[in-house]
CSV table of C-alpha atoms in Angstrom, one decimal:
chain,number,residue,atom,x,y,z
A,34,MET,CA,88.1,39.4,-72.1
A,35,SER,CA,91.6,40.7,-72.8
A,36,LYS,CA,91.6,42.7,-69.6
A,37,TYR,CA,92.4,39.5,-67.7
A,38,ALA,CA,95.7,38.9,-69.6
A,39,LEU,CA,96.7,42.5,-69.3
A,40,LEU,CA,95.9,42.6,-65.6
A,41,TYR,CA,98.0,39.5,-65.1
A,42,GLN,CA,100.9,41.1,-66.9
A,43,ARG,CA,100.7,44.2,-64.7
A,44,VAL,CA,100.6,42.1,-61.5
A,45,PHE,CA,103.4,39.8,-62.7
A,46,ALA,CA,105.6,42.8,-63.5
A,47,ASP,CA,105.2,44.2,-59.9
A,48,ALA,CA,104.7,41.0,-58.0
A,49,GLN,CA,108.1,41.1,-56.4
A,50,ALA,CA,107.9,44.7,-55.4
A,51,LEU,CA,104.5,44.2,-53.9
A,52,ASP,CA,105.4,40.8,-52.3
A,53,ILE,CA,102.6,39.1,-54.3
A,54,GLU,CA,102.6,35.3,-54.8
A,55,LEU,CA,101.0,34.2,-58.0
A,56,VAL,CA,99.3,30.8,-57.9
A,57,GLU,CA,97.5,29.0,-60.8
A,58,PRO,CA,94.1,27.9,-59.6
A,59,GLN,CA,92.7,24.4,-59.8
A,60,PRO,CA,89.3,24.1,-61.4
A,61,ALA,CA,86.2,23.8,-59.1
A,62,SER,CA,85.2,20.1,-58.9
A,63,GLU,CA,81.7,18.9,-59.7
A,64,ILE,CA,81.1,18.5,-56.0
A,65,ASP,CA,82.0,22.1,-55.5
A,66,LEU,CA,79.6,23.2,-58.2
A,67,LEU,CA,76.8,21.1,-57.0
A,68,ARG,CA,76.8,22.8,-53.6
A,69,VAL,CA,75.4,25.8,-55.4
A,70,HIS,CA,74.1,24.7,-58.8
A,71,THR,CA,71.4,22.2,-59.8
A,72,PRO,CA,72.7,18.8,-61.1
A,73,ASP,CA,70.9,19.2,-64.4
A,74,TYR,CA,72.4,22.6,-65.0
A,75,VAL,CA,75.9,21.5,-64.1
A,76,GLN,CA,75.8,18.4,-66.3
A,77,ARG,CA,74.4,20.2,-69.3
A,78,ALA,CA,76.9,23.0,-69.0
A,79,ILE,CA,79.8,20.6,-68.8
A,80,ARG,CA,78.6,18.4,-71.7
A,81,GLY,CA,77.7,21.3,-73.9
A,82,GLU,CA,74.0,20.8,-73.9
A,83,LEU,CA,72.9,24.4,-73.0
A,84,THR,CA,70.3,25.6,-75.4
A,85,ALA,CA,70.8,28.5,-77.7
A,86,THR,CA,68.6,30.7,-75.5
A,87,GLU,CA,70.7,29.7,-72.4
A,88,GLN,CA,73.9,30.6,-74.2
A,89,ARG,CA,72.5,34.0,-75.3
A,90,LYS,CA,71.5,34.7,-71.7
A,91,ILE,CA,75.0,34.0,-70.6
A,92,GLY,CA,76.5,36.0,-73.4
A,93,PHE,CA,79.1,33.5,-74.6
A,94,PRO,CA,78.8,30.6,-77.1
A,95,TRP,CA,79.4,27.3,-75.4
A,96,SER,CA,82.9,25.8,-75.6
A,97,ALA,CA,84.9,23.4,-73.5
A,98,MET,CA,87.4,26.3,-72.9
A,99,MET,CA,84.6,28.4,-71.6
A,100,ILE,CA,83.7,25.8,-69.1
A,101,GLU,CA,87.2,25.2,-68.1
A,102,ARG,CA,87.8,29.0,-67.6
A,103,SER,CA,84.5,29.3,-65.5
A,104,ARG,CA,85.6,26.3,-63.3
A,105,ARG,CA,89.0,27.8,-62.7
A,106,SER,CA,87.6,31.2,-62.0
A,107,ALA,CA,85.4,29.6,-59.3
A,108,GLY,CA,88.4,27.6,-58.1
A,109,SER,CA,90.4,30.8,-57.8
A,110,THR,CA,87.9,32.4,-55.4
A,111,MET,CA,87.7,29.2,-53.5
A,112,SER,CA,91.5,29.2,-53.1
A,113,ALA,CA,91.7,32.8,-52.3
A,114,LEU,CA,89.1,32.5,-49.5
A,115,GLU,CA,90.7,29.4,-48.1
A,116,ALA,CA,94.1,31.1,-48.1
A,117,ALA,CA,92.7,34.2,-46.3
A,118,LEU,CA,91.1,32.0,-43.7
A,119,ARG,CA,94.2,29.8,-43.2
A,120,GLY,CA,96.4,32.8,-42.3
A,121,ASP,CA,97.1,35.0,-45.3
A,122,GLY,CA,94.4,37.4,-44.2
A,123,VAL,CA,93.7,38.6,-47.8
A,124,ALA,CA,94.0,36.9,-51.2
A,125,VAL,CA,92.8,38.0,-54.6
A,126,ASN,CA,91.3,36.3,-57.7
A,127,LEU,CA,92.4,38.1,-60.8
A,128,ALA,CA,89.0,37.3,-62.3
A,129,GLY,CA,85.8,36.1,-60.7
A,130,GLY,CA,82.8,38.0,-59.5
A,131,THR,CA,80.3,36.0,-61.6
A,132,HIS,CA,77.3,37.1,-59.6
A,133,HIS,CA,74.7,36.8,-62.3
A,134,ALA,CA,74.8,33.0,-62.3
A,135,PHE,CA,71.7,31.4,-60.6
A,136,ALA,CA,71.4,27.9,-59.3
A,137,ASP,CA,69.9,26.6,-62.5
A,138,HIS,CA,71.1,29.0,-65.2
A,139,GLY,CA,73.8,31.5,-66.1
A,140,GLY,CA,73.5,35.1,-67.2
A,141,GLY,CA,75.3,38.3,-67.8
A,142,TYR,CA,78.7,36.7,-68.7
A,143,CYS,CA,78.5,34.4,-65.7
A,144,VAL,CA,78.3,30.6,-66.0
A,145,PHE,CA,78.9,29.5,-62.4
A,146,ASN,CA,78.6,31.6,-59.2
A,147,ASP,CA,82.1,31.7,-57.9
A,148,THR,CA,81.2,33.7,-54.8
A,149,VAL,CA,78.7,31.2,-53.4
A,150,ILE,CA,80.8,28.3,-54.5
A,151,ALA,CA,83.7,29.6,-52.5
A,152,ALA,CA,81.6,30.4,-49.5
A,153,ARG,CA,80.2,26.9,-49.4
A,154,TYR,CA,83.5,25.4,-50.0
A,155,VAL,CA,85.2,26.9,-46.9
A,156,GLN,CA,82.1,26.1,-44.9
A,157,ALA,CA,82.4,22.4,-46.0
A,158,LEU,CA,86.0,22.5,-44.9
A,159,GLY,CA,84.9,23.8,-41.5
A,160,LEU,CA,87.1,27.0,-41.9
A,161,ALA,CA,84.1,29.3,-41.6
A,162,ARG,CA,80.4,29.4,-40.8
A,163,HIS,CA,79.2,32.8,-41.7
A,164,ILE,CA,80.3,34.7,-44.8
A,165,LEU,CA,79.7,38.3,-45.8
A,166,VAL,CA,79.5,39.1,-49.5
A,167,VAL,CA,80.3,42.8,-50.2
A,168,ASP,CA,79.3,43.3,-53.8
A,169,LEU,CA,80.4,46.6,-55.1
A,170,ASP,CA,80.0,45.8,-58.8
A,171,VAL,CA,77.8,48.4,-60.5
A,172,HIS,CA,75.2,45.7,-61.2
A,173,GLN,CA,73.2,44.0,-58.5
A,174,GLY,CA,74.4,40.5,-57.6
A,175,ASP,CA,71.1,39.0,-58.5
A,176,GLY,CA,72.2,35.4,-58.8
A,177,THR,CA,74.0,35.5,-55.5
A,178,ALA,CA,71.0,37.0,-53.8
A,179,ALA,CA,68.7,34.4,-55.3
A,180,ILE,CA,70.9,31.4,-54.5
A,181,THR,CA,71.4,32.5,-50.8
A,182,ARG,CA,67.9,33.8,-50.1
A,183,GLU,CA,67.1,31.0,-47.6
A,184,ASP,CA,70.7,30.7,-46.4
A,185,ASP,CA,71.3,32.4,-43.1
A,186,CYS,CA,75.0,31.7,-43.1
A,187,ILE,CA,75.7,33.9,-46.2
A,188,PHE,CA,74.9,37.6,-45.9
A,189,THR,CA,74.7,39.5,-49.2
A,190,PHE,CA,75.3,43.3,-49.3
A,191,SER,CA,75.0,44.8,-52.8
A,192,MET,CA,75.6,48.5,-53.7
A,193,HIS,CA,74.6,49.0,-57.3
A,194,GLY,CA,73.0,51.3,-59.9
A,195,GLU,CA,69.3,51.6,-59.4
A,196,ARG,CA,68.5,51.8,-63.1
A,197,ASN,CA,71.1,49.3,-64.3
A,198,TYR,CA,71.1,45.6,-65.2
A,199,PRO,CA,69.3,43.5,-64.2
A,200,VAL,CA,65.9,45.0,-64.8
A,201,HIS,CA,64.2,42.6,-62.4
A,202,LYS,CA,66.4,42.6,-59.3
A,203,GLN,CA,66.5,40.0,-56.5
A,204,GLN,CA,66.4,40.9,-52.8
A,205,SER,CA,69.8,40.8,-51.2
A,206,ASP,CA,70.0,40.9,-47.3
A,207,LEU,CA,71.0,44.5,-47.8
A,208,ASP,CA,70.6,46.5,-51.0
A,209,VAL,CA,71.7,50.1,-51.6
A,210,GLU,CA,70.5,51.5,-55.0
A,211,LEU,CA,72.3,54.4,-56.4
A,212,PRO,CA,71.2,57.1,-58.9
A,213,ASP,CA,72.7,57.6,-62.4
A,214,ALA,CA,75.8,59.7,-62.4
A,215,CYS,CA,76.4,59.0,-58.7
A,216,SER,CA,79.5,60.9,-57.5
A,217,ASP,CA,82.4,59.9,-55.4
A,218,VAL,CA,81.1,61.8,-52.5
A,219,LEU,CA,77.6,60.3,-52.5
A,220,TYR,CA,79.0,56.8,-53.2
A,221,LEU,CA,81.5,56.9,-50.4
A,222,ASP,CA,78.9,58.4,-48.0
A,223,GLN,CA,76.6,55.5,-48.7
A,224,LEU,CA,79.4,52.9,-48.3
A,225,ALA,CA,80.4,54.5,-45.0
A,226,GLN,CA,76.8,54.3,-43.8
A,227,PHE,CA,75.9,50.8,-44.9
A,228,LEU,CA,79.1,48.7,-44.8
A,229,PRO,CA,79.3,48.8,-41.0
A,230,LEU,CA,75.6,47.8,-40.9
A,231,ALA,CA,76.3,44.8,-43.1
A,232,ILE,CA,79.3,43.8,-41.0
A,233,GLU,CA,77.2,44.0,-37.9
A,234,ARG,CA,74.3,42.1,-39.2
A,235,ALA,CA,76.4,39.4,-40.9
A,236,ALA,CA,78.4,38.5,-37.9
A,237,ALA,CA,80.8,36.9,-40.4
A,238,ASP,CA,84.0,34.9,-40.1
A,239,ALA,CA,85.2,36.2,-43.5
A,240,VAL,CA,84.4,38.5,-46.4
A,241,ILE,CA,84.2,38.0,-50.1
A,242,TYR,CA,84.5,41.4,-51.8
A,243,LEU,CA,83.5,42.0,-55.4
A,244,ALA,CA,85.6,45.0,-56.5
A,245,GLY,CA,83.9,45.9,-59.8
A,246,ALA,CA,85.6,48.5,-62.0
A,247,ASP,CA,82.4,49.3,-63.6
A,248,PRO,CA,81.2,52.1,-61.2
A,249,TYR,CA,83.8,54.2,-63.0
A,250,GLY,CA,82.4,57.2,-64.8
A,251,GLY,CA,84.0,56.1,-68.1
A,252,ASP,CA,82.4,52.7,-68.1
A,253,ARG,CA,80.2,51.9,-71.1
A,254,LEU,CA,77.7,49.8,-68.9
A,255,GLY,CA,78.1,51.5,-65.6
A,256,ARG,CA,75.9,54.7,-65.5
A,257,LEU,CA,77.6,55.9,-62.3
A,258,GLY,CA,80.2,58.6,-62.1
A,259,LEU,CA,83.0,57.5,-59.9
A,260,SER,CA,86.6,58.6,-60.5
A,261,LYS,CA,89.7,56.3,-60.2
A,262,PRO,CA,90.6,58.0,-56.9
A,263,GLY,CA,87.0,57.5,-55.7
A,264,LEU,CA,87.2,53.8,-56.5
A,265,ALA,CA,90.6,53.5,-54.8
A,266,GLU,CA,89.1,55.1,-51.7
A,267,ARG,CA,86.2,52.6,-51.9
A,268,ASP,CA,88.8,49.8,-51.8
A,269,ARG,CA,90.5,51.4,-48.8
A,270,CYS,CA,87.2,51.6,-46.9
A,271,VAL,CA,86.5,47.9,-47.4
A,272,LEU,CA,90.0,46.9,-46.5
A,273,ALA,CA,90.1,49.1,-43.5
A,274,ALA,CA,86.8,47.8,-42.2
A,275,CYS,CA,88.0,44.2,-42.6
A,276,ALA,CA,91.1,45.1,-40.7
A,277,ARG,CA,89.2,46.7,-37.8
A,278,HIS,CA,87.0,43.7,-37.4
A,279,GLY,CA,89.7,41.1,-38.0
A,280,LEU,CA,88.0,39.6,-41.0
A,281,PRO,CA,89.9,37.5,-43.6
A,282,LEU,CA,89.2,38.7,-47.1
A,283,ALA,CA,88.9,37.2,-50.5
A,284,ILE,CA,88.7,39.8,-53.4
A,285,SER,CA,87.5,39.1,-56.9
A,286,MET,CA,87.5,41.6,-59.9
A,287,ALA,CA,84.0,41.4,-61.2
A,288,GLY,CA,82.9,43.8,-64.0
A,289,GLY,CA,84.7,46.5,-66.0
A,290,TYR,CA,83.7,47.8,-69.5
A,291,ALA,CA,85.4,51.1,-70.0
A,292,HIS,CA,86.0,52.4,-73.5
A,293,ASP,CA,89.7,52.3,-72.9
A,294,ILE,CA,90.8,48.9,-71.6
A,295,ASP,CA,93.8,50.5,-69.9
A,296,ASP,CA,91.3,52.2,-67.5
A,297,ILE,CA,89.8,48.9,-66.5
A,298,VAL,CA,93.2,47.4,-65.9
A,299,ASP,CA,94.3,50.5,-63.9
A,300,ILE,CA,91.3,50.2,-61.6
A,301,HIS,CA,91.7,46.5,-61.0
A,302,PHE,CA,95.5,46.8,-60.4
A,303,ALA,CA,94.8,49.6,-57.9
A,304,THR,CA,92.6,47.2,-56.0
A,305,ILE,CA,95.3,44.6,-56.0
A,306,ARG,CA,98.0,47.0,-54.9
A,307,ALA,CA,95.7,48.1,-52.1
A,308,ALA,CA,95.2,44.5,-51.0
A,309,ALA,CA,99.0,43.9,-51.1
A,310,ILE,CA,99.6,46.9,-48.8
A,311,HIS,CA,96.8,45.6,-46.6
A,312,ALA,CA,98.4,42.2,-46.4
A,313,ARG,CA,101.8,43.7,-45.6
A,314,ALA,CA,100.2,45.7,-42.7
A,315,LEU,CA,98.5,42.5,-41.4
A,316,SER,CA,101.8,40.7,-41.5
A,317,THR,CA,103.6,43.5,-39.6
A,318,CYS,CA,100.9,43.5,-37.0
A,319,SER,CA,101.1,39.8,-36.6
A,320,SER,CA,104.9,39.8,-36.3
A,321,ARG,CA,104.6,42.5,-33.6
A,322,GLY,CA,102.0,40.5,-31.8
A,323,VAL,CA,99.3,43.0,-32.4
A,324,GLY,CA,95.8,41.4,-32.6
């Protein structure tokens, strides 16, 4: 959990140089949560009535602070996607990526599914109709896939470790399963092959990108073999694809469990720095009248 504070400190220190505006998110409202999660689950989660089994599945003991943090994490992805659609082009949640939360239960350190909450929030505002989820966390976005299975307006693309958590995977709109110790070359080749296909099939108005740090070779839970330069190239590929197609982009950090916490922060900060450079390029093109 300490990675979030450390990441904030890194971003704060370089915010002026990178032209980053830091904004405190508002919590997702109950109405926002109920567009995605069942009333029973939302109410029991808020009131502290989750069973011991449900709390073990999430991985955290219940507390009011846990719920507040989860609601603000969802609120941050909502705000990021709204900002991107309203003209910023790209915005980042310094947390988020809670893709193991299902409609009626949490799991894998995820209480509420911020990705789907944000997608349905901007849809409710009339800012977008179709959303593409590009999930590059090392673990499949099973909760996101399950919630949106019958939703033709949210397209889910997940590239993840074949033998990693969860054991019982859901069916995304497009799944790419990767072998243990997957290298930079293989990973980037697969991304170059399947990301354009996802963009074409989604016909989206905006993208939510889960930029997990856990495909890193030094991750305790990852099983893949990517380097930091490989992960940075992954980010550049996603950003470049969004730029080519004129797609507003919200980014969340998702997972990261390296032995050395500085490695996690380095990877997440590299994603944010790349997004800041992307935003600056978008602004330059806009000011020159380049569409």
